Amino acid sequence: MVSQNVVVSDANTGIITVSNSSVFAPSAQKPPTVPGHISISKKKLLKNLELSGAQSQRLNSWVDSMRASSPTHLKSLSSLSSEDELNSWLKRHPSALDMFERIIEASRGKQIVMFLDYDGTLSPIVADPDRAFITSKMRRTVKKLAKSFPTSIVTGRCIDKVYSFVKLAELYYAGSHGMDIKGPTKGFSRYNKDKPSVLYQPAGDFLPMIDEVFKQLVEKTKSTPGAKVENNKFCLSVHFRCVDEKKWSDLALKVRSVVKNYPTLKLSQGRKVFEIRPMIKWDKGKALEFLLESLGFENSNDVFPIYIGDDRTDEDAFKLLQERGQGFGILVSEFPKDTNASYSLQDPPEASDGFLATVGGVETNSTMIMKGAME
């Protein structure tokens, strides 16, 4: 259970605001520092900087991780894998479509609650993050699902940005990796008609710092062609989808040279993106837990959460579902990778035209909580 203090505002606003000092880490460790930055190859960079063994290992690790997040590199690695290795991975994380009947059987008599990542799940990963639009078909699918059961989008994007893509007022939104949570607009969802709207922002005190770091990163990375810094309100993203691979080590050093001066921020990496977030005890798993509590399923055995995502940050939610022993996590990925998810789907079209559309035609024993999501 998430520990929290809840304060309800006056009747005019009908908004729940939540503050929780316990989400802050007891001790914030300053990220490892790396000396200066120069635009040369990794091999030459290591030689010229005369980095220590540990520092060299860190930079090697970062660049290798950046390569691993590249679809082209993943494809080449996958082509080298034996069929036995791929089949072994699929045995551990079988297709959610192939296992659909088992999933539905496990949900009998329970309320399904759907959690969806955005980039790479509802929308394909695209070169320009500002053009990560969902298809009209996907929007119709999600809209009809939300009529049948509570549906949330949990994303690293800021809520305003992802809402401009999705444009569905009946959804729950958890932006900034769950650090900015809002419920459906009043009158658009039957799941909150008797409840005040939900607002949860555990990292509100970090806003000035995030804005400050955003400006520094924009200035620092402007000399790296293809780099794009995105302000997600309570966190930042530095996209390197369009950066020449020869510039990756240089970009990594530039980003770290800024973040190292802010010991209460942490730097991590996703799919061709660096993520800068407040160092608090909050992630997509905590956001999922909070939303379940807000819906009244805090200690319920009659709930069946399904979380679909593609990124490393979604692993916190997959892990939480494992620990709760309720529902399932579904990884969207064309390539084998370590995951806490139970099942897999290959890409956004398979998620929408396949799994979500199929879910839309199922009834449970207790109630028709899933009606036709696609006609």
Tab-separated table of C-alpha atoms in Angstrom:
chain	number	residue	atom	x	y	z
A	1	MET	CA	0.000	0.000	0.000
A	2	VAL	CA	1.167	3.517	-0.768
A	3	SER	CA	1.523	5.683	2.335
A	4	GLN	CA	0.079	9.146	1.750
A	5	ASN	CA	-1.699	12.168	3.191
A	6	VAL	CA	-4.817	13.287	1.326
A	7	VAL	CA	-6.340	16.765	1.490
A	8	VAL	CA	-9.652	17.522	-0.225
A	9	SER	CA	-10.123	21.061	-1.483
A	10	ASP	CA	-13.367	23.001	-1.370
A	11	ALA	CA	-16.491	21.827	-3.147
A	12	ASN	CA	-16.001	24.262	-6.017
A	13	THR	CA	-12.883	22.538	-7.297
A	14	GLY	CA	-13.587	18.971	-6.231
A	15	ILE	CA	-9.913	18.072	-6.557
A	16	ILE	CA	-7.967	15.726	-4.315
A	17	THR	CA	-4.409	16.883	-3.775
A	18	VAL	CA	-1.939	14.469	-2.275
A	19	SER	CA	1.314	15.270	-0.528
A	20	ASN	CA	3.691	12.626	0.748
A	21	SER	CA	7.075	13.417	2.240
A	22	SER	CA	7.840	9.688	2.462
A	23	VAL	CA	8.335	9.473	-1.303
A	24	PHE	CA	11.655	11.285	-1.022
A	25	ALA	CA	14.710	9.070	-0.840
A	26	PRO	CA	16.335	9.070	2.627
A	27	SER	CA	19.698	9.872	1.117
A	28	ALA	CA	20.405	11.233	-2.324
A	29	GLN	CA	23.678	10.090	-3.811
A	30	LYS	CA	25.411	12.368	-6.247
A	31	PRO	CA	25.677	10.748	-9.698
A	32	PRO	CA	29.187	9.678	-10.783
A	33	THR	CA	31.041	12.543	-12.412
A	34	VAL	CA	32.903	12.429	-15.675
A	35	PRO	CA	35.492	15.036	-16.696
A	36	GLY	CA	34.810	17.460	-19.568
A	37	HIS	CA	33.329	16.679	-22.946
A	38	ILE	CA	34.816	16.524	-26.442
A	39	SER	CA	33.500	15.398	-29.808
A	40	ILE	CA	35.713	12.455	-30.659
A	41	SER	CA	35.313	8.697	-30.860
A	42	LYS	CA	34.940	6.668	-27.685
A	43	LYS	CA	38.347	5.021	-28.142
A	44	LYS	CA	40.126	8.325	-28.655
A	45	LEU	CA	38.050	9.962	-25.933
A	46	LEU	CA	39.127	7.392	-23.369
A	47	LYS	CA	42.755	7.761	-24.365
A	48	ASN	CA	42.808	11.559	-24.369
A	49	LEU	CA	40.942	11.915	-21.096
A	50	GLU	CA	43.107	9.247	-19.460
A	51	LEU	CA	40.073	8.034	-17.579
A	52	SER	CA	40.508	5.644	-14.727
A	53	GLY	CA	39.471	2.025	-15.151
A	54	ALA	CA	36.186	2.569	-13.321
A	55	GLN	CA	35.391	5.717	-15.323
A	56	SER	CA	36.225	3.987	-18.598
A	57	GLN	CA	33.956	1.119	-17.653
A	58	ARG	CA	31.116	3.530	-16.908
A	59	LEU	CA	31.456	5.261	-20.260
A	60	ASN	CA	31.767	1.929	-22.059
A	61	SER	CA	28.640	0.762	-20.265
A	62	TRP	CA	26.703	3.881	-21.238
A	63	VAL	CA	27.656	3.665	-24.913
A	64	ASP	CA	26.951	-0.067	-25.051
A	65	SER	CA	23.583	0.592	-23.440
A	66	MET	CA	22.867	3.317	-26.000
A	67	ARG	CA	23.655	0.847	-28.769
A	68	ALA	CA	21.433	-1.776	-27.184
A	69	SER	CA	18.493	0.636	-27.226
A	70	SER	CA	18.843	1.116	-30.981
A	71	PRO	CA	16.375	-0.958	-33.044
A	72	THR	CA	19.000	-1.456	-35.773
A	73	HIS	CA	21.462	-2.887	-33.276
A	74	LEU	CA	18.775	-5.007	-31.653
A	75	LYS	CA	17.890	-6.381	-35.063
A	76	SER	CA	21.475	-7.313	-35.848
A	77	LEU	CA	21.857	-8.971	-32.464
A	78	SER	CA	18.613	-10.847	-32.943
A	79	SER	CA	19.748	-12.149	-36.323
A	80	LEU	CA	22.743	-13.725	-34.607
A	81	SER	CA	20.594	-15.471	-32.021
A	82	SER	CA	19.703	-19.075	-32.629
A	83	GLU	CA	16.114	-20.126	-33.120
A	84	ASP	CA	16.389	-22.104	-29.897
A	85	GLU	CA	17.291	-18.947	-27.953
A	86	LEU	CA	14.341	-17.045	-29.409
A	87	ASN	CA	11.984	-19.913	-28.704
A	88	SER	CA	13.329	-20.133	-25.143
A	89	TRP	CA	12.505	-16.450	-24.580
A	90	LEU	CA	9.014	-16.897	-26.036
A	91	LYS	CA	8.405	-19.826	-23.714
A	92	ARG	CA	9.144	-17.552	-20.767
A	93	HIS	CA	7.191	-14.615	-22.242
A	94	PRO	CA	4.660	-16.092	-24.685
A	95	SER	CA	2.507	-14.000	-26.977
A	96	ALA	CA	-0.426	-12.445	-25.139
A	97	LEU	CA	-2.533	-13.286	-28.181
A	98	ASP	CA	-1.585	-16.951	-28.046
A	99	MET	CA	-2.278	-17.016	-24.305
A	100	PHE	CA	-5.405	-14.881	-24.516
A	101	GLU	CA	-7.815	-17.565	-23.287
A	102	ARG	CA	-5.621	-18.204	-20.227
A	103	ILE	CA	-5.504	-14.474	-19.445
A	104	ILE	CA	-9.279	-14.132	-19.723
A	105	GLU	CA	-9.842	-17.238	-17.627
A	106	ALA	CA	-7.663	-15.747	-14.874
A	107	SER	CA	-9.768	-12.563	-14.972
A	108	ARG	CA	-13.128	-14.306	-14.482
A	109	GLY	CA	-15.234	-12.588	-11.825
A	110	LYS	CA	-12.756	-9.721	-11.436
A	111	GLN	CA	-12.675	-6.095	-12.538
A	112	ILE	CA	-10.107	-5.520	-15.246
A	113	VAL	CA	-8.169	-2.260	-15.001
A	114	MET	CA	-6.040	-1.369	-18.022
A	115	PHE	CA	-2.721	0.523	-17.875
A	116	LEU	CA	-1.059	1.549	-21.148
A	117	ASP	CA	2.296	3.108	-21.898
A	118	TYR	CA	2.251	5.574	-24.794
A	119	ASP	CA	5.437	5.678	-26.907
A	120	GLY	CA	6.180	2.259	-28.373
A	121	THR	CA	2.841	0.882	-27.160
A	122	LEU	CA	0.005	3.063	-28.434
A	123	SER	CA	2.264	4.961	-30.820
A	124	PRO	CA	5.282	3.662	-32.724
A	125	ILE	CA	8.713	5.039	-31.843
A	126	VAL	CA	9.343	7.827	-34.362
A	127	ALA	CA	12.304	10.052	-35.182
A	128	ASP	CA	10.562	13.233	-34.003
A	129	PRO	CA	8.983	12.796	-30.522
A	130	ASP	CA	6.617	15.684	-31.288
A	131	ARG	CA	5.061	13.622	-34.073
A	132	ALA	CA	4.333	10.434	-32.130
A	133	PHE	CA	0.681	10.415	-33.120
A	134	ILE	CA	-1.679	7.503	-32.528
A	135	THR	CA	-3.884	6.294	-35.347
A	136	SER	CA	-7.597	7.049	-35.411
A	137	LYS	CA	-8.211	3.312	-35.131
A	138	MET	CA	-6.114	3.102	-31.969
A	139	ARG	CA	-7.945	6.083	-30.488
A	140	ARG	CA	-11.320	4.424	-31.142
A	141	THR	CA	-10.065	1.214	-29.553
A	142	VAL	CA	-8.900	2.948	-26.366
A	143	LYS	CA	-12.062	5.058	-26.190
A	144	LYS	CA	-14.313	1.998	-26.305
A	145	LEU	CA	-12.173	0.142	-23.787
A	146	ALA	CA	-12.511	3.066	-21.379
A	147	LYS	CA	-16.292	2.695	-21.553
A	148	SER	CA	-15.979	-0.878	-20.335
A	149	PHE	CA	-13.397	-0.578	-17.563
A	150	PRO	CA	-10.985	1.971	-16.011
A	151	THR	CA	-8.186	2.771	-18.443
A	152	SER	CA	-5.003	4.728	-17.702
A	153	ILE	CA	-2.104	5.974	-19.786
A	154	VAL	CA	1.158	5.840	-17.832
A	155	THR	CA	3.946	7.660	-19.643
A	156	GLY	CA	7.176	9.588	-19.282
A	157	ARG	CA	5.616	12.423	-21.262
A	158	CYS	CA	3.967	15.389	-19.606
A	159	ILE	CA	0.185	15.053	-19.397
A	160	ASP	CA	-0.500	18.033	-21.654
A	161	LYS	CA	1.650	16.564	-24.419
A	162	VAL	CA	0.213	13.042	-24.312
A	163	TYR	CA	-3.329	14.411	-24.016
A	164	SER	CA	-2.752	16.464	-27.180
A	165	PHE	CA	-2.010	13.148	-28.915
A	166	VAL	CA	-4.765	11.002	-27.374
A	167	LYS	CA	-7.551	13.578	-26.863
A	168	LEU	CA	-9.672	11.337	-24.633
A	169	ALA	CA	-11.111	12.985	-21.505
A	170	GLU	CA	-12.418	9.692	-20.060
A	171	LEU	CA	-8.967	8.299	-19.275
A	172	TYR	CA	-6.746	8.467	-16.219
A	173	TYR	CA	-3.378	10.029	-17.075
A	174	ALA	CA	-0.108	9.472	-15.218
A	175	GLY	CA	2.551	11.655	-16.842
A	176	SER	CA	6.198	12.295	-15.965
A	177	HIS	CA	6.703	8.591	-15.144
A	178	GLY	CA	3.761	8.707	-12.757
A	179	MET	CA	4.738	11.925	-10.966
A	180	ASP	CA	1.755	13.819	-12.400
A	181	ILE	CA	-1.567	11.977	-12.071
A	182	LYS	CA	-4.996	13.227	-13.102
A	183	GLY	CA	-8.320	11.460	-13.256
A	184	PRO	CA	-10.934	11.649	-16.023
A	185	THR	CA	-12.718	14.900	-16.699
A	186	LYS	CA	-15.964	15.098	-14.740
A	187	GLY	CA	-18.869	13.554	-16.602
A	188	PHE	CA	-16.730	11.555	-19.042
A	189	SER	CA	-16.207	8.372	-17.017
A	190	ARG	CA	-18.637	6.326	-14.936
A	191	TYR	CA	-15.748	5.280	-12.686
A	192	ASN	CA	-15.324	8.713	-11.111
A	193	LYS	CA	-18.831	10.170	-11.307
A	194	ASP	CA	-19.302	9.978	-7.530
A	195	LYS	CA	-15.740	10.953	-6.661
A	196	PRO	CA	-13.754	14.192	-6.781
A	197	SER	CA	-11.152	14.467	-9.512
A	198	VAL	CA	-7.731	13.110	-8.611
A	199	LEU	CA	-4.550	15.132	-8.711
A	200	TYR	CA	-1.264	13.720	-7.464
A	201	GLN	CA	2.089	15.472	-7.887
A	202	PRO	CA	4.691	14.108	-5.447
A	203	ALA	CA	7.573	16.009	-7.089
A	204	GLY	CA	6.041	19.480	-7.107
A	205	ASP	CA	8.985	21.032	-5.240
A	206	PHE	CA	11.307	20.053	-8.097
A	207	LEU	CA	9.666	22.210	-10.763
A	208	PRO	CA	12.125	25.162	-10.512
A	209	MET	CA	15.105	22.776	-10.624
A	210	ILE	CA	13.702	20.875	-13.609
A	211	ASP	CA	13.215	24.128	-15.529
A	212	GLU	CA	16.757	25.205	-14.679
A	213	VAL	CA	18.297	21.925	-15.822
A	214	PHE	CA	16.180	21.976	-18.970
A	215	LYS	CA	17.687	25.304	-20.020
A	216	GLN	CA	21.205	24.057	-19.307
A	217	LEU	CA	20.696	20.873	-21.294
A	218	VAL	CA	19.277	22.762	-24.261
A	219	GLU	CA	22.348	25.005	-24.267
A	220	LYS	CA	24.755	22.117	-23.693
A	221	THR	CA	23.381	19.862	-26.428
A	222	LYS	CA	22.635	22.420	-29.137
A	223	SER	CA	25.978	21.629	-30.814
A	224	THR	CA	24.987	17.938	-31.163
A	225	PRO	CA	22.995	17.533	-34.403
A	226	GLY	CA	19.799	15.547	-33.876
A	227	ALA	CA	19.712	15.821	-30.082
A	228	LYS	CA	16.381	16.990	-28.669
A	229	VAL	CA	15.629	17.973	-25.069
A	230	GLU	CA	12.017	17.575	-23.947
A	231	ASN	CA	10.553	19.133	-20.809
A	232	ASN	CA	8.031	16.683	-19.356
A	233	LYS	CA	7.174	18.984	-16.429
A	234	PHE	CA	8.487	16.824	-13.558
A	235	CYS	CA	11.241	15.124	-15.555
A	236	LEU	CA	13.358	15.692	-18.665
A	237	SER	CA	14.168	13.605	-21.730
A	238	VAL	CA	17.186	13.945	-24.003
A	239	HIS	CA	16.374	12.077	-27.212
A	240	PHE	CA	19.214	10.762	-29.362
A	241	ARG	CA	17.127	8.920	-31.959
A	242	CYS	CA	18.492	11.184	-34.698
A	243	VAL	CA	22.058	11.572	-33.368
A	244	ASP	CA	24.936	10.031	-35.311
A	245	GLU	CA	26.262	7.066	-33.361
A	246	LYS	CA	29.759	8.583	-33.462
A	247	LYS	CA	28.405	11.427	-31.314
A	248	TRP	CA	26.754	9.257	-28.663
A	249	SER	CA	29.665	9.208	-26.224
A	250	ASP	CA	30.040	12.967	-26.576
A	251	LEU	CA	26.328	13.469	-25.893
A	252	ALA	CA	26.438	11.159	-22.879
A	253	LEU	CA	29.239	13.216	-21.358
A	254	LYS	CA	27.413	16.477	-22.018
A	255	VAL	CA	24.272	15.246	-20.297
A	256	ARG	CA	26.170	13.853	-17.324
A	257	SER	CA	28.211	17.049	-16.983
A	258	VAL	CA	24.961	18.903	-16.268
A	259	VAL	CA	23.172	16.304	-14.130
A	260	LYS	CA	26.192	15.687	-11.870
A	261	ASN	CA	25.677	19.156	-10.368
A	262	TYR	CA	22.220	18.187	-9.105
A	263	PRO	CA	22.559	15.343	-6.572
A	264	THR	CA	18.779	15.119	-6.054
A	265	LEU	CA	18.254	14.221	-9.710
A	266	LYS	CA	18.984	10.826	-11.240
A	267	LEU	CA	19.979	9.937	-14.779
A	268	SER	CA	18.739	6.792	-16.493
A	269	GLN	CA	18.250	5.552	-20.021
A	270	GLY	CA	15.357	4.264	-22.086
A	271	ARG	CA	14.858	3.553	-25.774
A	272	LYS	CA	17.249	6.039	-27.411
A	273	VAL	CA	16.578	8.562	-24.676
A	274	PHE	CA	18.221	9.795	-21.481
A	275	GLU	CA	15.779	10.394	-18.625
A	276	ILE	CA	16.440	12.906	-15.826
A	277	ARG	CA	14.100	12.541	-12.849
A	278	PRO	CA	13.848	13.654	-9.211
A	279	MET	CA	15.441	11.164	-6.847
A	280	ILE	CA	12.255	10.246	-5.009
A	281	LYS	CA	10.600	6.953	-4.193
A	282	TRP	CA	8.211	7.094	-7.087
A	283	ASP	CA	7.958	5.333	-10.450
A	284	LYS	CA	5.382	3.804	-12.809
A	285	GLY	CA	4.817	0.949	-10.375
A	286	LYS	CA	3.946	3.373	-7.580
A	287	ALA	CA	1.655	5.245	-9.980
A	288	LEU	CA	-0.150	1.996	-10.833
A	289	GLU	CA	-0.568	1.228	-7.131
A	290	PHE	CA	-1.872	4.724	-6.395
A	291	LEU	CA	-4.416	4.532	-9.213
A	292	LEU	CA	-5.684	1.156	-8.006
A	293	GLU	CA	-6.136	2.627	-4.519
A	294	SER	CA	-7.937	5.661	-5.969
A	295	LEU	CA	-10.341	3.289	-7.719
A	296	GLY	CA	-11.070	1.477	-4.453
A	297	PHE	CA	-8.996	-1.653	-5.074
A	298	GLU	CA	-6.443	-1.097	-2.297
A	299	ASN	CA	-6.900	-4.480	-0.617
A	300	SER	CA	-9.209	-6.103	-3.123
A	301	ASN	CA	-8.845	-9.610	-4.505
A	302	ASP	CA	-11.426	-8.827	-7.173
A	303	VAL	CA	-9.228	-6.684	-9.419
A	304	PHE	CA	-7.234	-7.758	-12.472
A	305	PRO	CA	-4.712	-5.105	-13.629
A	306	ILE	CA	-3.180	-5.439	-17.100
A	307	TYR	CA	-0.170	-3.250	-17.861
A	308	ILE	CA	1.179	-2.987	-21.424
A	309	GLY	CA	4.495	-1.216	-22.035
A	310	ASP	CA	7.720	-1.390	-24.003
A	311	ASP	CA	10.370	0.491	-22.033
A	312	ARG	CA	12.696	-0.054	-19.078
A	313	THR	CA	10.633	2.350	-16.990
A	314	ASP	CA	7.643	0.016	-17.406
A	315	GLU	CA	9.540	-2.737	-15.613
A	316	ASP	CA	8.664	-1.153	-12.248
A	317	ALA	CA	4.980	-1.706	-13.034
A	318	PHE	CA	5.577	-5.253	-14.288
A	319	LYS	CA	7.459	-6.037	-11.087
A	320	LEU	CA	4.691	-4.603	-8.898
A	321	LEU	CA	2.097	-6.837	-10.549
A	322	GLN	CA	4.332	-9.841	-9.897
A	323	GLU	CA	4.640	-8.869	-6.236
A	324	ARG	CA	0.883	-8.331	-5.891
A	325	GLY	CA	0.159	-11.649	-7.579
A	326	GLN	CA	-2.602	-9.936	-9.540
A	327	GLY	CA	-3.000	-9.373	-13.254
A	328	PHE	CA	-0.213	-9.485	-15.809
A	329	GLY	CA	2.416	-7.319	-17.447
A	330	ILE	CA	2.764	-7.433	-21.234
A	331	LEU	CA	5.985	-6.288	-22.923
A	332	VAL	CA	5.759	-4.776	-26.415
A	333	SER	CA	8.980	-5.742	-28.182
A	334	GLU	CA	10.075	-7.351	-31.430
A	335	PHE	CA	13.263	-8.579	-29.773
A	336	PRO	CA	14.061	-10.714	-26.718
A	337	LYS	CA	15.156	-8.764	-23.637
A	338	ASP	CA	15.132	-9.177	-19.885
A	339	THR	CA	11.742	-8.302	-18.445
A	340	ASN	CA	9.419	-8.801	-15.486
A	341	ALA	CA	6.451	-9.031	-17.863
A	342	SER	CA	4.572	-12.309	-18.147
A	343	TYR	CA	3.627	-12.018	-21.807
A	344	SER	CA	4.719	-10.223	-24.957
A	345	LEU	CA	3.392	-8.467	-28.055
A	346	GLN	CA	5.499	-7.480	-31.048
A	347	ASP	CA	4.461	-3.900	-31.818
A	348	PRO	CA	1.722	-1.237	-31.397
A	349	PRO	CA	-0.443	-2.642	-34.244
A	350	GLU	CA	-0.420	-6.061	-32.571
A	351	ALA	CA	-1.351	-4.377	-29.294
A	352	SER	CA	-4.324	-2.489	-30.807
A	353	ASP	CA	-5.576	-4.594	-33.731
A	354	GLY	CA	-4.699	-7.776	-31.871
A	355	PHE	CA	-4.820	-7.841	-28.096
A	356	LEU	CA	-6.917	-4.774	-27.191
A	357	ALA	CA	-9.409	-5.417	-29.978
A	358	THR	CA	-9.781	-9.028	-28.849
A	359	VAL	CA	-10.211	-8.014	-25.205
A	360	GLY	CA	-13.073	-5.821	-26.346
A	361	GLY	CA	-15.322	-8.752	-27.232
A	362	VAL	CA	-15.111	-10.727	-24.007
A	363	GLU	CA	-17.607	-11.056	-21.123
A	364	THR	CA	-16.734	-12.229	-17.609
A	365	ASN	CA	-18.937	-14.279	-15.292
A	366	SER	CA	-19.617	-11.331	-12.996
A	367	THR	CA	-20.500	-8.591	-15.458
A	368	MET	CA	-20.039	-7.457	-19.022
A	369	ILE	CA	-16.993	-5.370	-18.225
A	370	MET	CA	-15.556	-5.794	-21.695
A	371	LYS	CA	-17.759	-4.943	-24.645
A	372	GLY	CA	-16.844	-4.604	-28.309
A	373	ALA	CA	-13.827	-2.354	-28.441
A	374	MET	CA	-13.588	-2.727	-32.175
A	375	GLU	CA	-16.511	-3.354	-34.538
